[in-house]
Short mmCIF file of C-alpha atoms in Angstrom, two decimals:
data_model
loop_
_atom_site.label_atom_id
_atom_site.label_comp_id
_atom_site.label_asym_id
_atom_site.label_seq_id
_atom_site.Cartn_x
_atom_site.Cartn_y
_atom_site.Cartn_z
CA VAL P 1 -19.49 156.79 232.13
CA SER P 2 -21.52 153.71 231.21
CA PRO P 3 -21.29 150.49 233.26
CA GLY P 4 -22.06 148.66 230.04
CA PHE P 5 -18.76 149.82 228.57
CA VAL P 6 -16.90 148.39 231.57
CA ILE P 7 -18.69 145.06 231.24
CA ALA P 8 -18.04 144.87 227.51
CA SER P 9 -14.35 145.65 227.96
CA TYR P 10 -13.98 142.69 230.34
CA ALA P 11 -16.02 140.28 228.23
CA ILE P 12 -14.17 137.69 226.16
CA GLU P 13 -16.37 138.30 223.14
CA ALA P 14 -15.64 139.20 219.52
CA GLU P 15 -17.97 142.19 219.94
CA ALA P 16 -15.26 144.05 221.91
CA PRO P 17 -12.59 144.32 219.16
CA MET P 18 -15.33 144.70 216.55
CA LEU P 19 -16.72 147.66 218.49
CA ALA P 20 -13.25 149.19 218.85
CA PHE P 21 -12.51 149.03 215.11
CA GLY P 22 -16.07 150.12 214.30
CA SER P 23 -15.84 153.18 216.54
CA LEU P 24 -12.59 154.26 214.87
CA ALA P 25 -14.16 153.64 211.45
CA VAL P 26 -17.11 155.92 212.22
CA ALA P 27 -14.76 158.59 213.60
CA ALA P 28 -12.71 158.45 210.38
CA ALA P 29 -15.91 158.59 208.31
CA GLY P 30 -16.94 161.71 210.22
CA ARG P 31 -13.57 163.32 209.47
CA TYR P 32 -14.02 162.52 205.80
CA ALA P 33 -17.55 164.01 205.73
CA ARG P 34 -16.32 167.13 207.51
CA LEU P 35 -13.00 167.73 205.76
CA GLY P 36 -13.60 166.04 202.42
CA ARG P 37 -10.16 164.41 202.34
CA ARG P 38 -10.38 161.04 200.64
CA ARG P 39 -7.62 159.49 202.74
CA TRP P 40 -10.03 159.55 205.69
CA LEU P 41 -12.52 157.58 203.61
CA ALA P 42 -9.81 155.02 202.87
CA VAL P 43 -8.94 154.79 206.58
CA ALA P 44 -12.61 154.37 207.48
CA ALA P 45 -13.09 151.58 204.93
CA LEU P 46 -9.94 149.77 206.13
CA LEU P 47 -11.23 149.95 209.71
CA VAL P 48 -14.62 148.59 208.59
CA ALA P 49 -12.71 145.68 207.07
CA ALA P 50 -10.83 145.10 210.34
CA ALA P 51 -14.11 145.18 212.28
CA THR P 52 -15.70 142.72 209.83
CA LEU P 53 -12.76 140.36 210.20
CA SER P 54 -13.39 140.47 213.96
CA LYS P 55 -17.07 139.58 213.48
CA LEU P 56 -19.35 139.58 210.45
CA LEU P 57 -21.96 141.66 212.29
CA ALA P 58 -19.69 144.64 211.57
CA ALA P 59 -20.96 144.60 208.00
CA ALA P 60 -23.66 146.93 209.36
CA LEU P 61 -20.98 149.65 209.39
CA VAL P 62 -21.51 150.02 205.65
CA LEU P 63 -24.59 152.17 206.35
CA PRO P 64 -22.86 154.87 208.48
CA LEU P 65 -19.97 154.86 206.01
CA LEU P 66 -22.40 155.37 203.14
CA THR P 67 -24.14 158.12 205.15
CA ALA P 68 -20.82 159.97 205.50
CA MET P 69 -20.27 159.66 201.77
CA ILE P 70 -23.76 161.01 201.02
CA LEU P 71 -23.17 164.00 203.30
CA LYS P 72 -19.96 164.75 201.44
CA TRP P 73 -21.58 164.26 198.03
CA TRP P 74 -24.32 166.68 199.01
CA ASP P 75 -21.66 169.35 199.46
CA ILE P 76 -20.11 168.40 196.13
CA ASP P 77 -23.47 168.61 194.36
CA ARG P 78 -23.89 172.18 195.58
CA ARG P 79 -20.55 173.10 193.94
CA SER P 80 -20.76 170.86 190.88
CA ALA P 81 -22.21 173.56 188.66
CA ARG P 82 -19.00 175.52 189.25
CA ASP P 83 -16.26 172.88 189.24
CA HIS P 84 -17.87 170.08 187.16
CA GLN P 85 -16.30 167.46 189.42
CA GLY P 86 -19.36 166.10 191.19
CA SER P 87 -19.92 162.82 189.36
CA SER P 88 -16.25 161.91 189.03
CA ALA P 89 -15.67 162.51 192.76
CA VAL P 90 -18.57 160.20 193.60
CA VAL P 91 -17.15 157.41 191.42
CA VAL P 92 -13.67 157.74 192.92
CA ASP P 93 -15.13 157.69 196.44
CA LEU P 94 -17.11 154.53 195.72
CA LEU P 95 -14.07 152.78 194.26
CA THR P 96 -11.89 153.86 197.20
CA ALA P 97 -14.38 152.55 199.75
CA ALA P 98 -14.93 149.30 197.85
CA VAL P 99 -11.24 148.53 197.37
CA CYS P 100 -10.16 149.44 200.92
CA GLY P 101 -13.15 147.70 202.48
CA LEU P 102 -13.33 144.51 200.43
CA VAL P 103 -9.73 143.65 199.50
CA PRO P 104 -8.52 142.97 203.09
CA VAL P 105 -11.59 140.83 203.86
CA VAL P 106 -11.33 138.80 200.66
CA ALA P 107 -7.55 138.43 201.01
CA ALA P 108 -7.82 137.23 204.61
CA PHE P 109 -10.51 134.74 203.64
CA VAL P 110 -8.61 133.39 200.61
CA LEU P 111 -5.11 133.28 202.12
CA ILE P 112 -5.79 132.08 205.68
CA ALA P 113 -7.43 128.64 205.83
CA PRO P 114 -10.46 129.45 203.66
CA ARG P 115 -12.18 126.11 204.31
CA ALA P 116 -11.83 126.44 208.08
CA GLN P 117 -13.00 130.07 207.96
CA TRP P 118 -16.05 129.16 205.90
CA ASP P 119 -16.88 126.36 208.32
CA GLN P 120 -16.56 128.50 211.46
CA VAL P 121 -17.72 131.91 210.25
CA VAL P 122 -20.46 131.04 207.76
CA ALA P 123 -21.53 127.39 207.91
CA PHE P 124 -21.57 127.23 211.71
CA HIS P 125 -23.75 130.32 212.07
CA LEU P 126 -26.14 129.15 209.35
CA LYS P 127 -26.47 125.81 211.11
CA ALA P 128 -26.88 127.45 214.53
CA SER P 129 -29.60 129.75 213.16
CA SER P 130 -31.50 126.81 211.69
CA VAL P 131 -31.46 124.61 214.81
CA ALA P 132 -31.60 127.24 217.56
CA GLN P 133 -34.84 127.78 219.39
CA SER P 134 -36.43 130.98 218.13
CA LYS P 135 -36.10 133.84 220.62
CA ASP P 136 -38.13 136.97 221.25
CA ASN P 137 -35.56 139.48 220.03
CA LEU P 138 -37.73 142.42 221.07
CA ALA P 139 -37.67 141.20 224.67
CA ILE P 140 -33.87 140.95 224.53
CA PHE P 141 -33.69 144.53 223.24
CA ARG P 142 -35.90 145.70 226.12
CA GLN P 143 -33.74 143.83 228.64
CA PHE P 144 -30.56 145.41 227.31
CA LEU P 145 -31.94 148.95 227.12
CA ARG P 146 -33.24 148.72 230.71
CA TRP P 147 -29.71 148.17 231.97
CA ASP P 148 -28.64 151.74 231.20
CA PRO P 149 -31.75 153.88 230.56
CA GLY P 150 -29.77 157.05 231.27
CA LEU P 151 -27.56 156.44 228.25
CA VAL P 152 -30.64 155.77 226.10
CA ALA P 153 -32.23 159.04 227.25
CA MET P 154 -29.04 160.99 226.55
CA ALA P 155 -28.73 159.43 223.08
CA ILE P 156 -32.30 160.43 222.16
CA ALA P 157 -31.79 163.94 223.55
CA GLY P 158 -28.48 164.25 221.70
CA LEU P 159 -30.10 163.35 218.39
CA VAL P 160 -32.86 165.94 218.92
CA VAL P 161 -30.29 168.61 219.85
CA ALA P 162 -28.27 167.79 216.73
CA MET P 163 -31.39 168.19 214.60
CA LEU P 164 -32.23 171.53 216.24
CA LEU P 165 -28.73 172.82 215.60
CA ARG P 166 -28.48 171.27 212.14
CA ARG P 167 -25.43 169.19 213.04
CA ARG P 168 -25.47 166.88 210.01
CA LEU P 169 -22.65 164.65 211.24
CA ALA P 170 -25.06 163.25 213.84
CA PHE P 171 -26.75 161.42 210.97
CA ILE P 172 -23.68 159.16 210.80
CA ALA P 173 -24.13 158.02 214.42
CA ALA P 174 -27.89 157.69 213.90
CA ALA P 175 -27.28 155.50 210.84
CA TRP P 176 -24.89 153.42 212.98
CA VAL P 177 -27.66 152.78 215.50
CA VAL P 178 -30.25 152.01 212.82
CA ALA P 179 -27.92 149.61 211.00
CA ASN P 180 -27.17 147.67 214.18
CA VAL P 181 -30.83 147.49 215.19
CA LEU P 182 -31.93 146.24 211.75
CA THR P 183 -29.11 143.68 211.68
CA LEU P 184 -29.85 142.31 215.15
CA ALA P 185 -33.65 142.43 214.95
CA ARG P 186 -33.83 139.17 213.00
CA TYR P 187 -30.52 137.65 214.13
CA GLN P 188 -30.88 134.12 215.51
CA PRO P 189 -29.91 133.05 218.06
CA LEU P 190 -29.65 136.55 219.60
CA PHE P 191 -28.02 136.96 223.02
CA VAL P 192 -27.90 140.09 225.11
CA HIS P 193 -24.13 140.48 224.71
CA HIS P 194 -24.63 140.98 220.96
CA LEU P 195 -26.33 144.28 221.75
CA THR P 196 -23.17 145.77 223.21
CA VAL P 197 -22.55 147.05 219.66
CA LEU P 198 -25.23 149.68 220.41
CA LEU P 199 -23.23 151.24 223.24
CA ALA P 200 -20.73 153.19 221.17
CA PRO P 201 -23.20 154.79 218.72
CA MET P 202 -25.52 155.70 221.61
CA ALA P 203 -22.58 157.30 223.41
CA VAL P 204 -21.71 159.33 220.30
CA LEU P 205 -25.29 160.58 220.04
CA ALA P 206 -25.31 161.33 223.76
CA GLY P 207 -22.27 163.54 223.30
CA ALA P 208 -24.28 165.70 220.91
CA ILE P 209 -26.15 167.21 223.89
CA LEU P 210 -23.06 169.40 224.37
CA ALA P 211 -23.35 170.82 220.84
CA PRO P 212 -24.79 174.14 222.14
CA VAL P 213 -21.46 174.81 223.88
CA ALA P 214 -19.65 174.55 220.54
CA THR P 215 -22.18 176.59 218.57
CA PRO P 216 -21.18 180.28 218.62
CA GLY P 217 -23.91 182.84 218.17
CA LEU P 218 -26.70 180.47 219.17
CA ARG P 219 -29.62 182.34 220.71
CA GLY P 220 -33.38 182.51 220.97
CA ALA P 221 -35.77 179.55 220.93
CA ARG P 222 -33.22 177.08 219.57
CA LEU P 223 -30.78 177.90 222.37
CA ALA P 224 -33.52 177.53 224.98
CA ALA P 225 -34.74 174.20 223.56
CA ALA P 226 -31.24 172.75 223.17
CA GLY P 227 -30.24 173.90 226.64
CA ALA P 228 -33.37 172.42 228.21
CA LEU P 229 -32.75 169.08 226.49
CA CYS P 230 -29.10 169.09 227.58
CA VAL P 231 -29.95 169.74 231.24
CA SER P 232 -32.86 167.28 231.21
CA ALA P 233 -30.72 164.51 229.72
CA LEU P 234 -27.93 165.05 232.24
CA VAL P 235 -30.41 165.00 235.13
CA ALA P 236 -32.06 161.83 233.76
CA TYR P 237 -28.68 160.15 233.42
CA GLY P 238 -27.75 161.12 236.98
CA ILE P 239 -31.03 159.72 238.30
CA TRP P 240 -30.67 156.40 236.48
CA LEU P 241 -26.92 155.94 236.99
CA PRO P 242 -27.21 154.36 240.49
CA GLU P 243 -29.65 151.80 239.08
CA ALA P 244 -27.29 150.96 236.22
CA ILE P 245 -24.36 150.57 238.63
CA ASP P 246 -26.45 148.44 241.00
CA HIS P 247 -27.38 146.11 238.14
CA SER P 248 -23.69 145.74 237.26
CA ARG P 249 -22.30 145.69 240.80
CA HIS P 250 -21.07 142.09 240.63
CA VAL P 251 -19.09 142.91 237.49
CA LEU P 252 -17.81 146.29 238.63
CA MET P 253 -16.94 145.07 242.12
CA ALA P 254 -16.03 141.38 241.88
CA SER P 255 -16.90 139.53 245.06
CA SER P 256 -16.75 135.90 246.06
CA SER P 257 -20.29 136.33 247.40
CA SER P 258 -21.63 137.14 243.91
CA PRO P 259 -24.37 134.65 242.98
CA ASN P 260 -22.74 134.26 239.55
CA LEU P 261 -19.10 134.15 240.61
CA ALA P 262 -19.24 132.05 243.79
CA PRO P 263 -20.01 128.71 242.06
CA LYS P 264 -17.30 129.35 239.49
CA LEU P 265 -14.75 130.03 242.24
CA ARG P 266 -15.60 126.71 243.91
CA GLU P 267 -15.29 124.86 240.62
CA ALA P 268 -12.01 126.66 239.83
CA ALA P 269 -10.65 125.65 243.24
CA TRP P 270 -11.53 122.01 242.49
CA LEU P 271 -9.88 122.27 239.07
CA ASP P 272 -6.76 123.81 240.61
CA ALA P 273 -6.57 121.02 243.18
CA HIS P 274 -6.93 118.25 240.61
CA SER P 275 -4.52 119.54 237.96
CA ALA P 276 -1.03 121.00 237.80
CA PRO P 277 0.05 124.38 236.41
CA GLY P 278 0.62 124.02 232.67
CA ASP P 279 -1.85 121.14 232.33
CA ALA P 280 -4.56 121.36 229.70
CA VAL P 281 -8.04 120.71 231.05
CA VAL P 282 -11.50 120.24 229.54
CA VAL P 283 -14.28 122.41 230.97
CA ASP P 284 -17.61 123.51 229.52
CA ASP P 285 -17.30 126.98 231.07
CA GLN P 286 -14.02 128.59 230.06
CA VAL P 287 -14.29 131.19 232.85
CA ILE P 288 -13.53 128.35 235.29
CA ALA P 289 -10.31 127.57 233.44
CA VAL P 290 -9.32 131.26 233.50
CA LEU P 291 -9.97 131.48 237.25
CA ALA P 292 -7.91 128.32 237.81
CA HIS P 293 -5.10 129.55 235.49
CA ARG P 294 -5.41 126.51 233.24
CA LEU P 295 -5.35 126.14 229.46
CA VAL P 296 -7.98 124.33 227.41
CA PRO P 297 -7.57 122.51 224.06
CA SER P 298 -8.08 125.01 221.23
CA ALA P 299 -10.84 122.89 219.69
CA LEU P 300 -12.77 123.11 222.98
CA SER P 301 -12.28 126.81 223.68
CA ASP P 302 -15.95 127.34 222.81
CA THR P 303 -18.32 124.80 224.36
CA SER P 304 -21.41 126.99 224.24
CA THR P 305 -24.92 125.60 223.99
CA VAL P 306 -25.17 127.04 220.48
CA ARG P 307 -22.14 125.05 219.34
CA CYS P 308 -23.52 121.95 221.00
CA THR P 309 -26.95 122.15 219.38
CA ALA P 310 -25.39 122.96 216.00
CA GLY P 311 -23.54 119.65 216.10
CA TYR P 312 -20.06 121.15 216.28
CA LEU P 313 -19.11 119.26 219.45
CA SER P 314 -19.37 115.67 218.32
CA LEU P 315 -17.99 112.71 220.25
CA SER P 316 -15.08 112.41 217.81
CA THR P 317 -14.23 116.10 218.30
CA LEU P 318 -14.27 115.72 222.09
CA ILE P 319 -12.12 112.59 222.04
CA GLN P 320 -9.62 113.93 219.51
CA ALA P 321 -9.15 117.24 221.37
CA THR P 322 -8.81 115.48 224.73
CA THR P 323 -6.27 113.00 223.39
CA ALA P 324 -4.19 115.50 221.42
CA ALA P 325 -3.80 117.83 224.44
CA ARG P 326 -3.12 114.92 226.85
CA VAL P 327 -5.89 116.09 229.13
CA LYS P 328 -6.05 114.43 232.54
CA THR P 329 -8.73 116.57 234.23
CA VAL P 330 -12.28 117.10 232.96
CA LEU P 331 -15.03 119.19 234.58
CA LEU P 332 -18.43 119.40 232.88
CA PRO P 333 -20.97 121.24 235.06
CA ARG P 334 -22.81 123.13 232.30
CA ALA P 335 -23.13 123.33 228.53
CA LEU P 336 -21.84 119.91 227.51
CA ARG P 337 -24.56 118.26 229.58
CA ASN P 338 -26.93 119.28 226.76
CA ASN P 339 -24.77 117.52 224.18
CA PRO P 340 -26.00 114.04 223.19
CA ALA P 341 -22.35 113.02 222.88
CA CYS P 342 -21.70 113.87 226.55
CA THR P 343 -22.84 110.51 227.90
CA ALA P 344 -20.68 108.62 225.42
CA TYR P 345 -17.78 110.98 226.17
CA ALA P 346 -18.13 110.34 229.91
CA ARG P 347 -18.19 106.61 229.19
CA TRP P 348 -15.05 106.94 227.10
CA LEU P 349 -13.33 108.85 229.91
CA GLY P 350 -14.07 105.83 232.06
#
């Protein structure tokens, strides 16, 4: 049990569905590497496409998928002298993965508002990266990993156990971790919630500590080493679990006394008192609208600082969205205060 999983499941972030599709994709890739049935490769590639359509960061899943293919090809190479099918199988696998992985992404981009998709998915992020203040990504990694050190310890121990027992499928999960780390290391602007994509691959590696239980005939030094690592990892996780839960207590046990939630509840109460059910409202923290059971104009569903600094919340955008939704109540306690258009918008509101 990881508190981070609970937090991520409640978060309104694209990382959550991306992580769900990505986890299924890696599971299907593992089935393909183990059983050699190409339909599992097709399923894995389709799931990678679904994850990528959720968020482009999922493109990192190509590495674990390629790792599964390499593991399978290694088995084919050992038999190729007998069946002469090694090279042809590799070509068919590559074509299967390419078609199933690329066609849905390209089709969705071409058929569903391509200009709007380019603007929001590509142009916006390029602009945000160019204007955002450079962050110390290593410090953000350290912050995230400190939240659940028990899971980190179990993941490391699981990888070592898998190596001791020659469980090659663990390379797929390891490649998943490496791909995510390399992708996020230079990502700008990086926020701690982006790193939730590391939770699932670390959990998969952590599960490998139980490999000795499923390895018949294991004995001697390898059994002793694997068993010691398994027990040590479980003890370490048990020791660190209270700290991880304490860090997440305001998320796991919502309370009006939470230093993060209390101000939002007061603001939501004000919003509820000054608007009617069914009214659209403008807020620069959408959690307040959720707590007050109010809708926001679709164009203002993301009023983050990143979108502000990237110039995607101009005065004309604010006025058009407010007018089109017939908004009567506006509450701006946070992000929009950093927007140069905010003063003019407030003046327009009168």
